[in-house]
Amino acid sequence: MKFFLRVIPALVAIVIAGGAFVSPVYSKVVPDAQQLLDSLKKVYAPDARTSIFEIQAITEGNSIVLEGKVDDREKKDAVARTFTDYNIEYSDKIAVLGEQFDKPWALVKLSVASLRTAGKHSAEMATQAIMGTPIKLLDQEGDWFRAQTPDKYIAYIPANSIWQLTLEELDAWKKSKRYIVTAYQSQLTSLLQLLSLNGREPEGIISDLVLGNILEFKGEEDGKIRLATPDGREGYVDANDVQELSKWA
């Protein structure tokens, strides 16, 4: 019995690494379903900050139900392959996050948006993303989305900080002529921006801008570049504060 217990971890490693090979000598050694899931999680989602593998094996009578969430289809396919290799039958209730949305992508529409460890403003800040950053939407809890940034961090962002897109819309935005803010700070303003005479903020400010923000090009007029935020707000930026993204890159 001790021999078989020592074999199981090695066998799990072989199945995970090889995907389809199970030694005939040990074909009757079937690991516990939850242990198998835990082994897969160590391989496919070792860091919860950058990947999601939240699956539980639930016994219902003589049946096994796999229920939970993963952040991409590769992980779900890995579960299917591994359980098939062990001839373990199960009911599939594993959701691939993001596939429930008609628009599973988004662009950050604020100059700087904060992403937090939970869906509330009092939660610890996990990271930040700037205007024009594409993010993958995974799940929604009220007014918050659980989302993944290009550097793979997963955190929560308010719905009013982003502009949702289909994959086709995101591709069209990527192919459009875009400009990047190269000044540390700037502003997107209406053409008729005027300073008030009583010390208040300048009128006509559409959005503040910071270094790295990306906006779509709409035209040029009187030494200013007309740009649009990801959610379609248009205004003007001083030509010295921006550069065409393709040339800058």
CSV table of C-alpha atoms in Angstrom, one decimal:
chain,number,residue,atom,x,y,z
A,1,MET,CA,0.0,0.0,0.0
A,2,LYS,CA,2.8,2.4,0.8
A,3,PHE,CA,4.3,1.6,-2.6
A,4,PHE,CA,1.2,2.7,-4.3
A,5,LEU,CA,0.9,5.9,-2.3
A,6,ARG,CA,4.4,6.8,-3.4
A,7,VAL,CA,3.5,6.1,-7.0
A,8,ILE,CA,0.4,8.2,-7.2
A,9,PRO,CA,2.2,11.7,-7.1
A,10,ALA,CA,4.6,10.5,-9.8
A,11,LEU,CA,1.8,9.1,-11.9
A,12,VAL,CA,-0.1,12.4,-11.6
A,13,ALA,CA,3.0,14.2,-12.8
A,14,ILE,CA,3.4,11.9,-15.8
A,15,VAL,CA,-0.2,12.5,-16.9
A,16,ILE,CA,0.0,16.2,-16.5
A,17,ALA,CA,3.3,16.4,-18.3
A,18,GLY,CA,2.5,14.0,-21.1
A,19,GLY,CA,-1.2,14.6,-21.4
A,20,ALA,CA,-2.2,11.1,-22.5
A,21,PHE,CA,0.3,8.5,-21.1
A,22,VAL,CA,-0.7,6.2,-18.2
A,23,SER,CA,1.6,3.3,-17.5
A,24,PRO,CA,-0.4,0.0,-17.9
A,25,VAL,CA,1.3,-1.3,-14.8
A,26,TYR,CA,-0.5,1.3,-12.6
A,27,SER,CA,-3.6,1.8,-14.7
A,28,LYS,CA,-5.8,0.7,-11.8
A,29,VAL,CA,-4.4,3.3,-9.4
A,30,VAL,CA,-7.0,6.2,-9.6
A,31,PRO,CA,-6.2,9.2,-7.5
A,32,ASP,CA,-9.0,11.1,-5.6
A,33,ALA,CA,-10.7,13.6,-7.9
A,34,GLN,CA,-10.0,16.6,-5.8
A,35,GLN,CA,-6.4,15.6,-5.4
A,36,LEU,CA,-6.2,15.4,-9.2
A,37,LEU,CA,-7.7,18.9,-9.5
A,38,ASP,CA,-5.2,20.2,-6.9
A,39,SER,CA,-2.3,18.7,-8.9
A,40,LEU,CA,-3.6,20.4,-12.1
A,41,LYS,CA,-4.0,23.7,-10.3
A,42,LYS,CA,-0.3,23.6,-9.3
A,43,VAL,CA,0.7,23.3,-12.9
A,44,TYR,CA,-1.8,25.5,-14.7
A,45,ALA,CA,-2.5,28.2,-12.0
A,46,PRO,CA,0.3,28.3,-9.5
A,47,ASP,CA,-0.2,32.1,-8.9
A,48,ALA,CA,-3.8,33.2,-8.0
A,49,ARG,CA,-2.8,36.8,-8.9
A,50,THR,CA,-2.4,35.9,-12.6
A,51,SER,CA,-4.7,32.9,-13.2
A,52,ILE,CA,-8.0,31.3,-12.0
A,53,PHE,CA,-8.5,27.7,-11.3
A,54,GLU,CA,-11.4,27.4,-8.9
A,55,ILE,CA,-12.8,23.9,-9.3
A,56,GLN,CA,-14.3,21.6,-6.7
A,57,ALA,CA,-15.1,17.9,-7.1
A,58,ILE,CA,-18.5,17.2,-5.6
A,59,THR,CA,-19.9,13.7,-5.0
A,60,GLU,CA,-23.6,13.3,-5.8
A,61,GLY,CA,-24.6,9.7,-5.1
A,62,ASN,CA,-22.3,7.6,-7.3
A,63,SER,CA,-21.5,10.5,-9.6
A,64,ILE,CA,-18.7,13.2,-9.6
A,65,VAL,CA,-19.6,16.7,-10.5
A,66,LEU,CA,-16.8,19.2,-11.3
A,67,GLU,CA,-18.0,22.7,-10.5
A,68,GLY,CA,-16.3,26.0,-10.6
A,69,LYS,CA,-14.5,28.6,-12.8
A,70,VAL,CA,-11.3,28.9,-14.9
A,71,ASP,CA,-10.0,31.9,-16.7
A,72,ASP,CA,-9.4,30.2,-20.1
A,73,ARG,CA,-10.5,27.2,-22.1
A,74,GLU,CA,-7.0,25.6,-22.0
A,75,LYS,CA,-7.4,24.9,-18.3
A,76,LYS,CA,-10.8,23.3,-18.8
A,77,ASP,CA,-9.5,21.2,-21.7
A,78,ALA,CA,-6.6,20.0,-19.4
A,79,VAL,CA,-9.1,18.8,-16.8
A,80,ALA,CA,-11.0,16.9,-19.5
A,81,ARG,CA,-7.9,15.2,-20.9
A,82,THR,CA,-6.6,14.2,-17.5
A,83,PHE,CA,-9.9,12.8,-16.2
A,84,THR,CA,-10.3,10.9,-19.5
A,85,ASP,CA,-6.8,9.4,-19.1
A,86,TYR,CA,-7.9,8.1,-15.7
A,87,ASN,CA,-11.3,6.9,-17.0
A,88,ILE,CA,-13.0,9.1,-14.4
A,89,GLU,CA,-16.5,10.0,-15.5
A,90,TYR,CA,-17.9,13.3,-14.3
A,91,SER,CA,-20.6,15.9,-14.9
A,92,ASP,CA,-19.1,19.2,-16.3
A,93,LYS,CA,-20.2,22.4,-14.6
A,94,ILE,CA,-16.9,24.3,-15.2
A,95,ALA,CA,-17.4,27.8,-16.5
A,96,VAL,CA,-14.8,29.5,-18.6
A,97,LEU,CA,-14.9,33.1,-17.4
A,98,GLY,CA,-15.4,35.8,-20.0
A,99,GLU,CA,-17.4,33.5,-22.4
A,100,GLN,CA,-20.6,34.7,-20.7
A,101,PHE,CA,-20.1,38.2,-22.0
A,102,ASP,CA,-21.2,39.5,-25.5
A,103,LYS,CA,-18.4,42.1,-25.0
A,104,PRO,CA,-15.6,40.3,-23.2
A,105,TRP,CA,-13.0,43.0,-23.7
A,106,ALA,CA,-12.6,46.5,-22.5
A,107,LEU,CA,-10.4,49.6,-22.7
A,108,VAL,CA,-9.6,51.8,-19.7
A,109,LYS,CA,-11.3,55.1,-20.3
A,110,LEU,CA,-9.8,57.1,-17.4
A,111,SER,CA,-6.4,58.6,-17.4
A,112,VAL,CA,-5.5,56.3,-14.5
A,113,ALA,CA,-7.8,53.6,-13.1
A,114,SER,CA,-7.3,51.6,-9.9
A,115,LEU,CA,-7.8,47.8,-9.8
A,116,ARG,CA,-8.4,46.3,-6.4
A,117,THR,CA,-8.2,42.9,-4.7
A,118,ALA,CA,-12.0,42.9,-4.2
A,119,GLY,CA,-15.0,44.5,-5.7
A,120,LYS,CA,-15.1,47.5,-3.4
A,121,HIS,CA,-13.3,50.8,-3.1
A,122,SER,CA,-12.1,50.1,0.4
A,123,ALA,CA,-10.2,47.0,-0.8
A,124,GLU,CA,-6.4,47.0,-1.2
A,125,MET,CA,-5.1,48.4,-4.5
A,126,ALA,CA,-3.7,45.5,-6.6
A,127,THR,CA,-2.4,47.5,-9.6
A,128,GLN,CA,-3.3,50.4,-11.9
A,129,ALA,CA,-4.0,50.7,-15.6
A,130,ILE,CA,-4.0,53.8,-17.8
A,131,MET,CA,-6.3,55.1,-20.6
A,132,GLY,CA,-6.2,52.8,-23.7
A,133,THR,CA,-5.1,49.7,-21.8
A,134,PRO,CA,-6.9,46.6,-23.2
A,135,ILE,CA,-8.2,44.3,-20.5
A,136,LYS,CA,-9.9,40.9,-20.5
A,137,LEU,CA,-13.2,40.8,-18.6
A,138,LEU,CA,-13.7,37.6,-16.6
A,139,ASP,CA,-16.6,38.1,-14.2
A,140,GLN,CA,-19.0,40.7,-12.9
A,141,GLU,CA,-20.1,41.4,-9.4
A,142,GLY,CA,-22.5,44.3,-9.3
A,143,ASP,CA,-20.8,47.4,-10.5
A,144,TRP,CA,-17.4,45.7,-10.5
A,145,PHE,CA,-15.6,43.5,-13.1
A,146,ARG,CA,-13.0,41.0,-12.3
A,147,ALA,CA,-10.5,41.6,-15.1
A,148,GLN,CA,-7.1,40.7,-16.4
A,149,THR,CA,-4.5,43.2,-17.5
A,150,PRO,CA,-2.0,42.6,-20.3
A,151,ASP,CA,0.7,41.7,-17.7
A,152,LYS,CA,-1.7,39.0,-16.5
A,153,TYR,CA,-2.7,40.5,-13.2
A,154,ILE,CA,-6.3,39.7,-12.1
A,155,ALA,CA,-8.1,42.3,-10.0
A,156,TYR,CA,-11.4,44.2,-9.8
A,157,ILE,CA,-12.2,47.4,-11.7
A,158,PRO,CA,-15.3,49.6,-11.5
A,159,ALA,CA,-17.6,49.4,-14.5
A,160,ASN,CA,-17.5,53.2,-14.9
A,161,SER,CA,-13.7,53.0,-15.5
A,162,ILE,CA,-13.9,51.0,-18.7
A,163,TRP,CA,-15.5,50.8,-22.1
A,164,GLN,CA,-16.6,47.3,-23.1
A,165,LEU,CA,-15.9,46.0,-26.6
A,166,THR,CA,-16.3,42.9,-28.7
A,167,LEU,CA,-13.1,41.2,-30.0
A,168,GLU,CA,-13.8,42.7,-33.4
A,169,GLU,CA,-14.2,46.2,-32.0
A,170,LEU,CA,-11.0,45.8,-30.1
A,171,ASP,CA,-9.2,44.7,-33.2
A,172,ALA,CA,-10.6,47.7,-35.1
A,173,TRP,CA,-9.3,50.0,-32.4
A,174,LYS,CA,-5.9,48.4,-32.5
A,175,LYS,CA,-5.7,49.0,-36.3
A,176,SER,CA,-6.8,52.6,-36.1
A,177,LYS,CA,-4.5,55.5,-36.1
A,178,ARG,CA,-3.7,56.3,-32.5
A,179,TYR,CA,-1.6,58.7,-30.5
A,180,ILE,CA,0.2,58.3,-27.2
A,181,VAL,CA,0.7,61.0,-24.6
A,182,THR,CA,4.4,61.7,-24.2
A,183,ALA,CA,4.2,64.5,-21.7
A,184,TYR,CA,4.1,63.8,-18.0
A,185,GLN,CA,0.7,65.5,-17.8
A,186,SER,CA,-1.7,67.0,-20.3
A,187,GLN,CA,-5.3,67.7,-21.0
A,188,LEU,CA,-7.9,66.8,-23.5
A,189,THR,CA,-10.0,70.0,-24.0
A,190,SER,CA,-12.7,71.5,-26.1
A,191,LEU,CA,-11.3,73.9,-28.8
A,192,LEU,CA,-12.8,76.9,-27.1
A,193,GLN,CA,-11.1,76.3,-23.7
A,194,LEU,CA,-11.2,79.6,-21.7
A,195,LEU,CA,-9.8,80.5,-18.3
A,196,SER,CA,-12.5,81.9,-16.0
A,197,LEU,CA,-11.8,85.2,-14.3
A,198,ASN,CA,-12.6,84.1,-10.8
A,199,GLY,CA,-9.9,81.6,-10.2
A,200,ARG,CA,-11.9,78.4,-11.0
A,201,GLU,CA,-10.6,75.5,-13.1
A,202,PRO,CA,-10.3,76.1,-16.9
A,203,GLU,CA,-13.6,75.5,-18.7
A,204,GLY,CA,-13.8,72.9,-21.5
A,205,ILE,CA,-11.6,70.1,-19.9
A,206,ILE,CA,-12.8,66.7,-21.2
A,207,SER,CA,-10.2,64.6,-19.5
A,208,ASP,CA,-6.9,64.9,-17.8
A,209,LEU,CA,-4.1,62.9,-19.5
A,210,VAL,CA,-0.9,61.3,-18.2
A,211,LEU,CA,2.2,59.8,-19.8
A,212,GLY,CA,1.3,56.7,-21.8
A,213,ASN,CA,-2.4,57.3,-22.4
A,214,ILE,CA,-3.5,56.1,-25.8
A,215,LEU,CA,-6.2,57.8,-27.8
A,216,GLU,CA,-7.6,57.5,-31.3
A,217,PHE,CA,-6.7,60.1,-33.9
A,218,LYS,CA,-9.5,62.2,-35.3
A,219,GLY,CA,-7.8,65.1,-37.0
A,220,GLU,CA,-5.6,68.2,-36.6
A,221,GLU,CA,-6.4,71.9,-36.3
A,222,ASP,CA,-4.4,75.0,-35.4
A,223,GLY,CA,-1.4,73.1,-33.9
A,224,LYS,CA,-3.6,70.8,-31.9
A,225,ILE,CA,-4.4,67.2,-32.4
A,226,ARG,CA,-8.0,66.1,-32.2
A,227,LEU,CA,-8.3,62.8,-30.4
A,228,ALA,CA,-11.0,60.5,-28.9
A,229,THR,CA,-11.0,58.6,-25.7
A,230,PRO,CA,-11.9,54.9,-25.8
A,231,ASP,CA,-15.5,55.8,-25.0
A,232,GLY,CA,-15.7,58.3,-27.8
A,233,ARG,CA,-15.2,61.7,-26.0
A,234,GLU,CA,-13.4,64.0,-28.5
A,235,GLY,CA,-11.2,66.9,-27.8
A,236,TYR,CA,-7.9,68.6,-28.5
A,237,VAL,CA,-4.3,68.1,-27.2
A,238,ASP,CA,-1.3,70.2,-27.8
A,239,ALA,CA,0.8,68.6,-30.6
A,240,ASN,CA,3.9,68.8,-28.4
A,241,ASP,CA,2.3,66.5,-25.8
A,242,VAL,CA,1.6,63.6,-28.0
A,243,GLN,CA,3.1,61.4,-30.8
A,244,GLU,CA,1.7,59.0,-33.3
A,245,LEU,CA,1.8,55.6,-31.6
A,246,SER,CA,3.3,53.7,-34.5
A,247,LYS,CA,6.2,56.2,-34.9
A,248,TRP,CA,6.7,56.3,-31.1
A,249,ALA,CA,6.8,52.5,-30.8
